[in-house]
Short mmCIF file of C-alpha atoms in Angstrom, two decimals:
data_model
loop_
_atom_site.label_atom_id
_atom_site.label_comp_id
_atom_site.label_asym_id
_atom_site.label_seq_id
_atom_site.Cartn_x
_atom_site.Cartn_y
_atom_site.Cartn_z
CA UNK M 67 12.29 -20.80 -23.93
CA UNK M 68 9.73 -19.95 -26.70
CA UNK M 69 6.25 -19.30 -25.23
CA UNK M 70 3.74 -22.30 -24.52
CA UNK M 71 6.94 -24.64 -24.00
CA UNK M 72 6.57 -27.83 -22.33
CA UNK M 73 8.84 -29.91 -19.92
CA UNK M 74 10.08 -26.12 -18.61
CA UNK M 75 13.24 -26.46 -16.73
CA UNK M 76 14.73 -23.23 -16.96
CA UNK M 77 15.39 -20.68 -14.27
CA UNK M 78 15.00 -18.09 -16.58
CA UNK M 79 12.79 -16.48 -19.10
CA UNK M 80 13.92 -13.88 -21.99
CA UNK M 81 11.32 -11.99 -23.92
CA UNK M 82 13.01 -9.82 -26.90
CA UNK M 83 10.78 -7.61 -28.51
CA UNK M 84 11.92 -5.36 -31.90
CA UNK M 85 11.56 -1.77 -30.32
CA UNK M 86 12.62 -0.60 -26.67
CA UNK M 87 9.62 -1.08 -24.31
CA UNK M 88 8.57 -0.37 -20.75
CA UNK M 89 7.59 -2.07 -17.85
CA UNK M 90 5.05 0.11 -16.08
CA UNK M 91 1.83 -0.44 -13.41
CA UNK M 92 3.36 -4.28 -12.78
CA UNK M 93 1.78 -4.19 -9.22
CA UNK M 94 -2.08 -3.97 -10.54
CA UNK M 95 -1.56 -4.98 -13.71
CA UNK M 96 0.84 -8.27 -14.01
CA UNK M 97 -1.40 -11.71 -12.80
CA UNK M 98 0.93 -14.82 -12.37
CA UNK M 99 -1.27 -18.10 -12.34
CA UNK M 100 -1.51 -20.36 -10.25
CA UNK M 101 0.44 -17.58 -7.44
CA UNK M 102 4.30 -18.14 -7.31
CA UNK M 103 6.07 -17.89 -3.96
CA UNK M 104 8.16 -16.28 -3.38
CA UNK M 105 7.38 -13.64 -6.78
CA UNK M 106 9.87 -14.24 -9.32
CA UNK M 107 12.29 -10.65 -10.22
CA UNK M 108 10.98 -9.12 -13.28
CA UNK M 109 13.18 -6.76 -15.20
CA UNK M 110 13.93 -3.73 -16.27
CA UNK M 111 12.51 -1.46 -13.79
CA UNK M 112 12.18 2.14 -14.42
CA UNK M 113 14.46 2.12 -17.80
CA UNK M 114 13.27 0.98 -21.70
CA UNK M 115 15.15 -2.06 -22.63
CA UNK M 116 14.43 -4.60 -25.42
CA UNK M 117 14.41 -7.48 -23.55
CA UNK M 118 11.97 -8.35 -20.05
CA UNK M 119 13.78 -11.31 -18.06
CA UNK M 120 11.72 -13.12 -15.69
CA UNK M 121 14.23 -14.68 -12.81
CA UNK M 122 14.21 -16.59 -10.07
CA UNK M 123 12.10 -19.57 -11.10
CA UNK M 124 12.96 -21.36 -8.07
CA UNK M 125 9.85 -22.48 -6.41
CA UNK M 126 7.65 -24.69 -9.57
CA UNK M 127 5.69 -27.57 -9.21
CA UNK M 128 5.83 -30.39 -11.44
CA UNK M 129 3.26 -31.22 -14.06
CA UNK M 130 1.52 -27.68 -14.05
CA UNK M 131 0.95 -24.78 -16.38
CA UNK M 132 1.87 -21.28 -15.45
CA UNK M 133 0.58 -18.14 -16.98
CA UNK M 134 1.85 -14.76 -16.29
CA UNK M 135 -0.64 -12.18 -17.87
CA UNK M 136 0.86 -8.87 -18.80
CA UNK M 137 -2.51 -6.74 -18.96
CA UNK M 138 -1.15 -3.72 -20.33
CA UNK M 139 2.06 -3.06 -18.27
CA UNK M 140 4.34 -3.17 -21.34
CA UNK M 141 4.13 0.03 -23.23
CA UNK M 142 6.85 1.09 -26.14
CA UNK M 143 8.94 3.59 -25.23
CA UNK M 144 8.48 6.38 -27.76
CA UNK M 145 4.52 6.70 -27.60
CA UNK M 146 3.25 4.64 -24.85
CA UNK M 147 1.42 2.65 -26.64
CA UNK M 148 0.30 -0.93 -24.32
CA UNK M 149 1.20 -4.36 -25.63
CA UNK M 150 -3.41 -5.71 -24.88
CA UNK M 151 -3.35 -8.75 -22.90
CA UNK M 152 0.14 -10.49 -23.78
CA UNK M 153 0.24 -13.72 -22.15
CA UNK M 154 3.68 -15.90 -21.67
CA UNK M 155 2.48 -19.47 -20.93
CA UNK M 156 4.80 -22.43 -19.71
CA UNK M 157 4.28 -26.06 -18.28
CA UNK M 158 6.45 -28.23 -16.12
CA UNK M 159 4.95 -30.98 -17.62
CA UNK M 160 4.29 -32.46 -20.89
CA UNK M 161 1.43 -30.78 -21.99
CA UNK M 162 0.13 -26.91 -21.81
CA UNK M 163 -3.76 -26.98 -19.67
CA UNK M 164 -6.02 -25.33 -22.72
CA UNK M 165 -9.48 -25.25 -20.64
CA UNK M 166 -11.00 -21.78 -19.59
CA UNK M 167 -13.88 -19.52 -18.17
CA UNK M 168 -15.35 -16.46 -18.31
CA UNK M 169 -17.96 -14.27 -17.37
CA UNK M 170 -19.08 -10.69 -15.90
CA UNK M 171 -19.34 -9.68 -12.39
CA UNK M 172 -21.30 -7.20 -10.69
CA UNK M 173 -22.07 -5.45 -7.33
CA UNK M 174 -25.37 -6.83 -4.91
CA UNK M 175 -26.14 -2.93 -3.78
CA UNK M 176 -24.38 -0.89 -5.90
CA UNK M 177 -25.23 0.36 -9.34
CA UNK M 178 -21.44 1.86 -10.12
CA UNK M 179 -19.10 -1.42 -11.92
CA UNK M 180 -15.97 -2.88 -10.02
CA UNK M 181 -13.16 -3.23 -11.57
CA UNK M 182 -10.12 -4.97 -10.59
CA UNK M 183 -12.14 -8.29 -8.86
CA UNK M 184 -9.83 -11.23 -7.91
CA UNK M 185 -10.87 -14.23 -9.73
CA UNK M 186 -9.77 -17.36 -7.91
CA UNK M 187 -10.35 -21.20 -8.40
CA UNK M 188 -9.11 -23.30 -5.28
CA UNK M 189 -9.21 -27.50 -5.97
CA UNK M 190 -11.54 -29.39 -4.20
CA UNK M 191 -9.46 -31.82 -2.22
CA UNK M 192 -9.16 -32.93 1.42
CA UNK M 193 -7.62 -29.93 2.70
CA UNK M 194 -10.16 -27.88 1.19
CA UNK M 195 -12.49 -26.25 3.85
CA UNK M 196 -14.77 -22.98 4.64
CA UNK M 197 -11.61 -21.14 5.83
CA UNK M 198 -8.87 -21.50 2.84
CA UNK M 199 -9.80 -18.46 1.51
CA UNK M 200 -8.38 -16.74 4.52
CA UNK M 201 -5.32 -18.25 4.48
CA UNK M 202 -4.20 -20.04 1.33
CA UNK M 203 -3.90 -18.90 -2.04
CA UNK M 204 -5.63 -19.88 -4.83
CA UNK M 205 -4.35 -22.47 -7.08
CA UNK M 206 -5.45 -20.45 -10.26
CA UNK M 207 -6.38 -16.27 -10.41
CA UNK M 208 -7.02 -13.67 -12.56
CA UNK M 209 -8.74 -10.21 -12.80
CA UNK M 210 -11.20 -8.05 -14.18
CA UNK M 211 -8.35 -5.11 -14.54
CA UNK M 212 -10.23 -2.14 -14.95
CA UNK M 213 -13.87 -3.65 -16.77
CA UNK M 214 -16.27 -6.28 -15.50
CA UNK M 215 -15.51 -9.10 -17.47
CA UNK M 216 -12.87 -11.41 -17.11
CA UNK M 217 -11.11 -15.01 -18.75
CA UNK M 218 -8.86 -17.25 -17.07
CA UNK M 219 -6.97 -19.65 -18.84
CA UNK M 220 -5.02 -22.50 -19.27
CA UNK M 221 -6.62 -24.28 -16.53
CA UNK M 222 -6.86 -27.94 -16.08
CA UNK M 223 -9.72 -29.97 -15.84
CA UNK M 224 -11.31 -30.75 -12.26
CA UNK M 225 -13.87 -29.16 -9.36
CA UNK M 226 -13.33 -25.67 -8.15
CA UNK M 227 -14.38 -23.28 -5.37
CA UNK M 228 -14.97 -20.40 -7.08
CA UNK M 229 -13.98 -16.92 -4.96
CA UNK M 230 -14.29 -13.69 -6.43
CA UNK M 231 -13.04 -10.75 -4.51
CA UNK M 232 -12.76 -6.96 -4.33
CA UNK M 233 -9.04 -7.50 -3.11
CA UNK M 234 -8.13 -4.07 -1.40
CA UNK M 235 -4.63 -5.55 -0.25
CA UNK M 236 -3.80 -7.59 -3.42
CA UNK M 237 -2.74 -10.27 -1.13
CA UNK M 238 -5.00 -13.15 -3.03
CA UNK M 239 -6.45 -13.81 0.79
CA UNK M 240 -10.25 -12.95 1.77
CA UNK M 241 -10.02 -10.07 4.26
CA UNK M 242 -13.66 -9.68 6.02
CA UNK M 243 -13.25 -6.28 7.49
CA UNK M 244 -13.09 -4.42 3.76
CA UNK M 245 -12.81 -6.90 1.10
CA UNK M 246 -16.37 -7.56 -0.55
CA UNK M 247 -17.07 -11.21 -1.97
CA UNK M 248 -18.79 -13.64 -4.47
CA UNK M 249 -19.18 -17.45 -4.71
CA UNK M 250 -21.18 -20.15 -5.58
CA UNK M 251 -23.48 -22.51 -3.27
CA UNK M 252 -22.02 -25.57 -5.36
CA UNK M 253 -18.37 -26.10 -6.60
CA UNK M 254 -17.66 -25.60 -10.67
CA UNK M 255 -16.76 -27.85 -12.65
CA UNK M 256 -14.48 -27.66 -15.56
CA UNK M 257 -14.86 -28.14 -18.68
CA UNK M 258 -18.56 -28.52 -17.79
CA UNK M 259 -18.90 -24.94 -16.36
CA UNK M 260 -17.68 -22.82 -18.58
CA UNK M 261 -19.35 -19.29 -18.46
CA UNK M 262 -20.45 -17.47 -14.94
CA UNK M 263 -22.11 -14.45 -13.28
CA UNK M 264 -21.01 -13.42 -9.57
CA UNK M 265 -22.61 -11.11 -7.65
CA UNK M 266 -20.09 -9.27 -4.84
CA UNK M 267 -21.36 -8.38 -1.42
CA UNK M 268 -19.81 -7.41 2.04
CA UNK M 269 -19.82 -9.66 4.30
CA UNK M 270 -21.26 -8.61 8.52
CA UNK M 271 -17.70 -8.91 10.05
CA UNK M 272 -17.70 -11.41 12.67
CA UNK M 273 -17.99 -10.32 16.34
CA UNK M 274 -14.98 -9.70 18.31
CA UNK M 275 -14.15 -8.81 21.29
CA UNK M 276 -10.86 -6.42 21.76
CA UNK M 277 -9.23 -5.57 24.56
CA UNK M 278 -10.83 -4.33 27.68
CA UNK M 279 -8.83 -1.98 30.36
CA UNK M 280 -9.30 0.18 33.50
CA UNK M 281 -10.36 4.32 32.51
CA UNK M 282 -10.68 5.06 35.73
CA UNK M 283 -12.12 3.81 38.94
CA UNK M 284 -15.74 3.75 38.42
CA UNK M 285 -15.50 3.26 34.32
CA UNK M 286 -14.33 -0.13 32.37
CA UNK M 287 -13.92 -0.35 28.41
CA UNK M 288 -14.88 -3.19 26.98
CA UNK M 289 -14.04 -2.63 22.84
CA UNK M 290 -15.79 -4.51 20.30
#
C-alpha cells in the first residue's frame, strides 16, 4: 500500500525504489512505533535488491498508526550513500495520528553526549503503575540514533509517562543494574506538551540479597 494509507489491512508491505539498495545496521538503526510483537521479517538481508518487503503483519491493533523509521539503514548499493530518516507510516484505522515531540537530552554527571537514548511514551490508564517500565513496552518509541536530539511522530493525542533510557539491551524494558534513566515528576500531555529536556541518571540498584551457602565449617557467604 502507498505510504500514510489508512484502513491498512494488508499482511504485506512493498517498497520499490529506482536503484538497487541495501539494508544495513537494521538492529540499531530501524525503530518500529508503537513496538510490534512478534517483529515483522524485513527483507533482503545481506544482498542489494530494489524492493524491501516488510512481512508478517500478523499481530496489529485496530484504530492505530504505525511508524517504522528507517534512520539510515538503507544505503544504495554502488556508493553507500544513506536514504536520512525515511519513514513508512500506516494506520489501521481511518485516519493517520499527525501530533509530535521533540527535544534534546543530556547526561546528570557526565559532560560527554549519549547517543542512542530510548524515547518512550506509555498511556496513562488503569494498568499504568511505577513498575511498567520493567515489564511492558511502550506504546510509542523512538531514538536519539547517534546525536542528542530526537522527534517522535505520528502520535495521538492523550497523557503520557514519559521514559527515556540509555537502553544497553535494546529490549524497550528499564534494566536497573546498567541502564541509566530520565522522566518527568508529572505525566505529558499531548498536544499541550510539545517540546522537552531530560536529564539521564543511574539509578542506586535496589538491595538484594543472593544466595548464601556453606565455605567451610567456621565461614558462611552471605552475597549481596
Amino acid at each position: 500500500p502507498p505510504n500514510y494509507s489508512t484502513n491498512f489491512t494488508s499482511s504485506e508491505i512493498e517498497i520499490f525504489f529506482n536503484e538497487y539498495i541495501r539494508l544495513t545496521k537494521l538492529q540499531t538503526e530501524l525503530i518500529v512505533s508503537p513496538p510490534i510483537e512478534p517483529l515483522p521479517l524485513i527483507m533482503p538481508m545481506g544482498s542489494a535488491e530494489k524492493l524491501v518487503t516488510i512481512s508478517d503483519l500478523d499481530s496489529l491493533k485496530d484504530g492505530t498508526t504505525y511508524s517504522f523509521h528507517f534512520g539510515e539503514s538503507i544505503e544504495d548499493n554502488n556508493e553507500r550513500n544513506p536514504l536520512i530518516n525515511y519513514r513508512y507510516v500506516f494506520s489501521t484505522g481511518e485516519y493517520i495520528d499527525s501530533l509530535k515531540i521533540s527535544g534534546f537530552i543530556k547526561d546528570a554527571y557526565e559532560i560527554d553526549s549519549l547517543s542512542f537514548v530510548s524515547i518512550q511514551l506509555y498511556p496513562i490508564d488503569s494498568v499504568f503503575n511505577d513498575s511498567t517500565v520493567y515489564n511492558q513496552k511502550p506504546f510509542y518509541v523512538g531514538n536519539t540514533l547517534d546525536s542528542i536530539y530526537f522527534e517522535l511522530n505520528s502520535l495521538a493525542p492523550g497523557k503520557y509517562e514519559f521514559i527515556a533510557i540509555k537502553d544497553k539491551s535494546k529490549n524497550y524494558y528499564f534494566d536497573q543494574s546498567f541502564d541509566k534513566i530520565g522522566f518527568f515528576e508529572n505525566p505529558i500531555e499531548i498536544p499541550k506538551d510539545t517540546f522537552f529536556l531530560p536529564v539521564l541518571f543511574k539509578e542506586v540498584t535496589n538491595f538484594q540479597w543472593g544466595i548464601s551457602k556453606i565455605v567451610n565449617d567456621h565461614h558462611i557467604e552471605f552475597p549481596y
